[in-house]
mmCIF file of C-alpha atoms and ligand atoms in Angstrom:
data_model
loop_
_atom_site.group_PDB
_atom_site.id
_atom_site.type_symbol
_atom_site.label_atom_id
_atom_site.label_comp_id
_atom_site.label_asym_id
_atom_site.label_seq_id
_atom_site.Cartn_x
_atom_site.Cartn_y
_atom_site.Cartn_z
ATOM 1 C CA MET A 53 60.363 72.365 -59.760
ATOM 2 C CA THR A 54 62.360 70.177 -57.515
ATOM 3 C CA ASN A 55 63.993 66.871 -58.069
ATOM 4 C CA ALA A 56 63.966 66.014 -54.394
ATOM 5 C CA LYS A 57 62.859 62.492 -53.634
ATOM 6 C CA LYS A 58 60.522 61.876 -50.742
ATOM 7 C CA ILE A 59 61.105 58.822 -48.671
ATOM 8 C CA THR A 60 59.720 57.626 -45.349
ATOM 9 C CA LEU A 61 61.842 55.382 -43.178
ATOM 10 C CA LYS A 62 60.658 53.479 -40.161
ATOM 11 C CA ILE A 63 63.395 53.339 -37.569
ATOM 12 C CA ILE A 64 62.929 51.411 -34.329
ATOM 13 C CA ILE A 65 64.714 52.021 -31.060
ATOM 14 C CA ILE A 66 65.251 49.087 -28.733
ATOM 15 C CA GLY A 67 67.134 48.278 -25.552
ATOM 16 C CA GLU A 68 66.639 47.746 -21.842
ATOM 17 C CA PRO A 69 64.559 50.127 -19.706
ATOM 18 C CA ALA A 70 66.184 53.433 -18.730
ATOM 19 C CA VAL A 71 69.144 53.229 -21.114
ATOM 20 C CA GLY A 72 68.029 56.541 -22.635
ATOM 21 C CA LYS A 73 65.989 55.549 -25.698
ATOM 22 C CA THR A 74 63.278 58.160 -25.224
ATOM 23 C CA SER A 75 65.802 60.817 -24.237
ATOM 24 C CA LEU A 76 67.819 60.190 -27.402
ATOM 25 C CA VAL A 77 64.761 60.431 -29.620
ATOM 26 C CA LYS A 78 63.542 63.567 -27.904
ATOM 27 C CA LYS A 79 66.951 65.192 -28.110
ATOM 28 C CA PHE A 80 67.032 64.490 -31.817
ATOM 29 C CA ILE A 81 63.461 65.590 -32.464
ATOM 30 C CA THR A 82 63.792 68.703 -30.297
ATOM 31 C CA GLY A 83 60.197 69.170 -29.476
ATOM 32 C CA LYS A 84 58.454 67.721 -32.481
ATOM 33 C CA PHE A 85 56.165 65.079 -31.206
ATOM 34 C CA SER A 86 53.477 63.387 -33.237
ATOM 35 C CA LYS A 87 50.636 62.206 -31.094
ATOM 36 C CA ASP A 88 50.755 58.644 -29.946
ATOM 37 C CA TYR A 89 48.440 56.827 -32.278
ATOM 38 C CA ARG A 90 49.558 53.319 -31.517
ATOM 39 C CA SER A 91 49.308 53.282 -27.766
ATOM 40 C CA SER A 92 47.607 49.917 -28.049
ATOM 41 C CA ILE A 93 50.940 48.381 -28.914
ATOM 42 C CA GLY A 94 52.814 50.346 -26.286
ATOM 43 C CA THR A 95 54.641 52.579 -28.718
ATOM 44 C CA ASN A 96 55.220 56.278 -29.272
ATOM 45 C CA ILE A 97 55.887 57.292 -32.840
ATOM 46 C CA TYR A 98 57.762 60.496 -33.554
ATOM 47 C CA THR A 99 58.484 61.936 -36.964
ATOM 48 C CA LYS A 100 61.189 64.224 -38.189
ATOM 49 C CA LYS A 101 62.149 65.345 -41.656
ATOM 50 C CA VAL A 102 65.801 65.361 -42.525
ATOM 51 C CA VAL A 103 67.553 66.371 -45.709
ATOM 52 C CA LEU A 104 70.394 64.121 -46.688
ATOM 53 C CA GLU A 105 72.977 64.617 -49.390
ATOM 54 C CA ASP A 106 71.751 64.782 -52.987
ATOM 55 C CA ASN A 107 68.599 66.572 -51.844
ATOM 56 C CA LYS A 108 66.877 63.506 -50.485
ATOM 57 C CA ILE A 109 64.144 64.566 -48.087
ATOM 58 C CA VAL A 110 63.609 61.738 -45.687
ATOM 59 C CA THR A 111 60.833 61.519 -43.167
ATOM 60 C CA LEU A 112 62.066 59.489 -40.268
ATOM 61 C CA GLN A 113 59.387 57.659 -38.379
ATOM 62 C CA LEU A 114 60.935 56.853 -35.025
ATOM 63 C CA TRP A 115 59.288 54.100 -32.993
ATOM 64 C CA ASP A 116 59.980 54.248 -29.284
ATOM 65 C CA ILE A 117 58.753 51.620 -26.851
ATOM 66 C CA ALA A 118 56.549 53.181 -24.204
ATOM 67 C CA GLY A 119 57.343 51.172 -21.088
ATOM 68 C CA GLN A 120 57.365 47.405 -20.636
ATOM 69 C CA GLU A 121 60.326 47.048 -22.952
ATOM 70 C CA ARG A 122 60.670 43.294 -22.997
ATOM 71 C CA TRP A 123 57.009 42.605 -23.197
ATOM 72 C CA ILE A 124 55.885 44.884 -25.982
ATOM 73 C CA ASN A 125 52.580 43.610 -27.247
ATOM 74 C CA MET A 126 52.425 42.672 -30.861
ATOM 75 C CA ARG A 127 56.175 42.552 -31.299
ATOM 76 C CA HIS A 128 55.611 41.777 -34.934
ATOM 77 C CA SER A 129 53.967 45.176 -35.561
ATOM 78 C CA TYR A 130 56.754 46.955 -33.778
ATOM 79 C CA TYR A 131 59.455 45.388 -35.922
ATOM 80 C CA SER A 132 57.504 45.005 -39.138
ATOM 81 C CA GLY A 133 58.688 47.245 -41.964
ATOM 82 C CA ALA A 134 61.574 48.699 -39.996
ATOM 83 C CA LYS A 135 64.327 49.980 -42.279
ATOM 84 C CA GLY A 136 66.810 50.559 -39.508
ATOM 85 C CA VAL A 137 67.392 49.593 -35.897
ATOM 86 C CA ILE A 138 68.941 51.608 -33.107
ATOM 87 C CA ILE A 139 70.036 49.461 -30.168
ATOM 88 C CA VAL A 140 70.903 51.348 -27.028
ATOM 89 C CA GLY A 141 72.967 50.309 -24.021
ATOM 90 C CA ASP A 142 73.852 52.301 -20.904
ATOM 91 C CA LEU A 143 77.604 52.695 -20.356
ATOM 92 C CA ASN A 144 77.007 52.637 -16.620
ATOM 93 C CA ARG A 145 75.178 49.324 -16.549
ATOM 94 C CA LYS A 146 77.027 46.436 -18.167
ATOM 95 C CA ASN A 147 73.951 44.281 -17.950
ATOM 96 C CA THR A 148 72.195 46.465 -20.512
ATOM 97 C CA PHE A 149 74.826 45.424 -23.080
ATOM 98 C CA ASP A 150 74.654 41.748 -22.059
ATOM 99 C CA GLN A 151 70.923 41.861 -22.682
ATOM 100 C CA ILE A 152 71.461 43.240 -26.165
ATOM 101 C CA GLU A 153 73.162 40.026 -27.149
ATOM 102 C CA LYS A 154 70.945 37.736 -25.117
ATOM 103 C CA PHE A 155 67.600 39.245 -25.923
ATOM 104 C CA TRP A 156 67.353 42.112 -28.389
ATOM 105 C CA VAL A 157 69.432 40.651 -31.184
ATOM 106 C CA GLN A 158 67.270 37.527 -31.146
ATOM 107 C CA ASP A 159 64.280 39.763 -31.695
ATOM 108 C CA ILE A 160 65.907 41.449 -34.661
ATOM 109 C CA ASN A 161 66.793 38.092 -36.151
ATOM 110 C CA ASN A 162 63.239 36.904 -35.707
ATOM 111 C CA TYR A 163 61.391 39.941 -36.961
ATOM 112 C CA CYS A 164 63.533 42.180 -39.144
ATOM 113 C CA SER A 165 66.787 40.609 -40.183
ATOM 114 C CA HIS A 166 68.926 42.269 -42.861
ATOM 115 C CA VAL A 167 68.286 45.840 -41.818
ATOM 116 C CA PRO A 168 71.108 48.157 -40.795
ATOM 117 C CA ILE A 169 71.810 48.270 -37.075
ATOM 118 C CA ILE A 170 73.527 50.991 -35.128
ATOM 119 C CA LEU A 171 74.702 50.382 -31.579
ATOM 120 C CA LEU A 172 74.615 53.353 -29.232
ATOM 121 C CA ALA A 173 76.629 53.280 -26.018
ATOM 122 C CA ASN A 174 74.730 56.016 -24.227
ATOM 123 C CA LYS A 175 75.328 58.216 -21.170
ATOM 124 C CA LYS A 176 78.945 58.861 -22.085
ATOM 125 C CA ASP A 177 78.754 62.061 -20.026
ATOM 126 C CA LEU A 178 78.710 59.939 -16.854
ATOM 127 C CA LEU A 179 81.475 57.885 -15.318
ATOM 128 C CA ASN A 180 81.728 54.930 -17.680
ATOM 129 C CA LYS A 181 82.105 51.465 -16.257
ATOM 130 C CA ILE A 182 82.682 49.540 -19.458
ATOM 131 C CA GLU A 183 85.811 49.296 -21.598
ATOM 132 C CA GLU A 184 85.441 50.687 -25.082
ATOM 133 C CA GLN A 185 86.924 47.472 -26.449
ATOM 134 C CA GLU A 186 84.116 45.409 -24.920
ATOM 135 C CA ILE A 187 81.539 47.492 -26.755
ATOM 136 C CA ILE A 188 83.457 47.212 -30.006
ATOM 137 C CA SER A 189 83.641 43.407 -29.635
ATOM 138 C CA LEU A 190 79.925 43.260 -28.959
ATOM 139 C CA GLY A 191 79.269 45.392 -32.030
ATOM 140 C CA LYS A 192 81.279 42.956 -34.170
ATOM 141 C CA ARG A 193 79.528 39.902 -32.755
ATOM 142 C CA ILE A 194 76.060 41.294 -33.390
ATOM 143 C CA LYS A 195 77.141 42.719 -36.768
ATOM 144 C CA THR A 196 76.293 46.352 -36.254
ATOM 145 C CA ASP A 197 76.949 48.748 -39.089
ATOM 146 C CA LEU A 198 78.211 51.401 -36.708
ATOM 147 C CA ILE A 199 78.903 51.999 -33.022
ATOM 148 C CA LEU A 200 78.654 55.444 -31.485
ATOM 149 C CA PHE A 201 79.186 56.675 -27.947
ATOM 150 C CA THR A 202 76.395 59.121 -27.228
ATOM 151 C CA SER A 203 74.952 61.365 -24.601
ATOM 152 C CA ALA A 204 71.313 62.325 -24.752
ATOM 153 C CA LYS A 205 72.151 64.833 -22.053
ATOM 154 C CA THR A 206 74.821 66.812 -23.900
ATOM 155 C CA GLY A 207 73.618 65.778 -27.355
ATOM 156 C CA ASP A 208 76.995 64.331 -28.223
ATOM 157 C CA ASN A 209 76.737 62.187 -31.396
ATOM 158 C CA VAL A 210 72.945 62.081 -31.220
ATOM 159 C CA GLU A 211 72.136 63.756 -34.524
ATOM 160 C CA LEU A 212 75.050 61.965 -36.170
ATOM 161 C CA ALA A 213 73.632 58.619 -35.063
ATOM 162 C CA PHE A 214 70.225 59.178 -36.627
ATOM 163 C CA LEU A 215 71.660 60.640 -39.828
ATOM 164 C CA LYS A 216 74.200 57.862 -40.304
ATOM 165 C CA LEU A 217 71.559 55.209 -39.812
ATOM 166 C CA SER A 218 69.205 56.976 -42.237
ATOM 167 C CA LYS A 219 71.857 57.008 -44.917
ATOM 168 C CA GLN A 220 72.624 53.356 -44.378
ATOM 169 C CA ALA A 221 68.918 52.484 -44.400
ATOM 170 C CA ILE A 222 68.417 54.219 -47.732
ATOM 171 C CA LEU A 223 71.369 52.432 -49.251
ATOM 172 C CA GLN A 224 70.008 49.049 -48.181
ATOM 173 C CA ASP A 225 66.305 49.733 -48.808
HETATM 174 P P1 LIG B 727 64.375 54.695 -21.772
HETATM 175 O O1 LIG B 727 63.478 55.416 -22.739
HETATM 176 O O2 LIG B 727 65.378 53.831 -22.447
HETATM 177 O O3 LIG B 727 63.630 53.949 -20.728
HETATM 178 P P2 LIG B 727 64.924 57.327 -20.734
HETATM 179 O O4 LIG B 727 65.260 55.796 -21.007
HETATM 180 O O5 LIG B 727 65.146 58.146 -21.950
HETATM 181 O O6 LIG B 727 63.598 57.416 -20.093
HETATM 182 O O7 LIG B 727 66.082 57.703 -19.714
HETATM 183 C C1 LIG B 727 66.210 57.056 -18.449
HETATM 184 C C2 LIG B 727 66.949 57.961 -17.503
HETATM 185 O O8 LIG B 727 68.296 58.176 -17.966
HETATM 186 C C3 LIG B 727 66.366 59.361 -17.371
HETATM 187 O O9 LIG B 727 66.647 59.806 -16.079
HETATM 188 C C4 LIG B 727 67.170 60.181 -18.356
HETATM 189 O O10 LIG B 727 67.198 61.547 -18.040
HETATM 190 C C5 LIG B 727 68.534 59.553 -18.163
HETATM 191 N N1 LIG B 727 69.395 59.690 -19.352
HETATM 192 C C6 LIG B 727 69.110 59.305 -20.602
HETATM 193 N N2 LIG B 727 70.155 59.528 -21.414
HETATM 194 C C7 LIG B 727 71.124 60.068 -20.638
HETATM 195 C C8 LIG B 727 72.468 60.508 -20.924
HETATM 196 O O11 LIG B 727 72.986 60.447 -22.027
HETATM 197 N N3 LIG B 727 73.175 61.011 -19.860
HETATM 198 C C9 LIG B 727 72.642 61.089 -18.612
HETATM 199 N N4 LIG B 727 73.422 61.607 -17.658
HETATM 200 N N5 LIG B 727 71.392 60.674 -18.323
HETATM 201 C C10 LIG B 727 70.639 60.162 -19.323
HETATM 202 P P3 LIG B 727 65.529 59.968 -14.961
HETATM 203 O O12 LIG B 727 66.278 60.421 -13.767
HETATM 204 O O13 LIG B 727 64.593 60.990 -15.506
HETATM 205 O O14 LIG B 727 64.921 58.623 -14.801
HETATM 206 MG MG1 LIG B 728 61.404 55.294 -22.911
#
């Protein structure tokens, strides 16, 4: 007998091309890759089971845009039912953070408002060109639940990011 509760959470990952979205997901998944069954909407879907506190087994369904970031077909399907959003910027390209505010947040507002958002400032292993304070201000303006500085290369804060968002998503679900 087990009193574990089974929950599936759809988490979407968004952000400009080459910020490290796929690398972050792959680092977290470490090899587990469920076959792409939604290639028609330009998406790869990965799953990973995690066990949170109080024995909750959560299956994370991670949706990663496969190319053509800004022009994903059927945007509605991509965002629909998402319980959490990971927005990624590249610490070496300021523009990728500007676009978060200009473009990606509008999408969230249009398609899946009121879900927890985590902002990842990725590639922290490289020479960073953006002040930490700028990222924190952006996070406040777009009302993120958490900001983390990550590296998909070293793995720094990657697992933490997915676990924190999962917890928040369950609380708000
Ligand atoms: P995307 O899915 O957002 O488009 P990718 O981004 O995951 O494809 O990553 C784009 C490039 O950035 C890749 O390099 C990848 O290796 C690199 N990258 C991703 N995350 C990090 C990071 O944290 N640190 C460093 N140093 N590089 C990172 P290539 O050369 O394969 O295009
Ligand atoms: Mg990618």
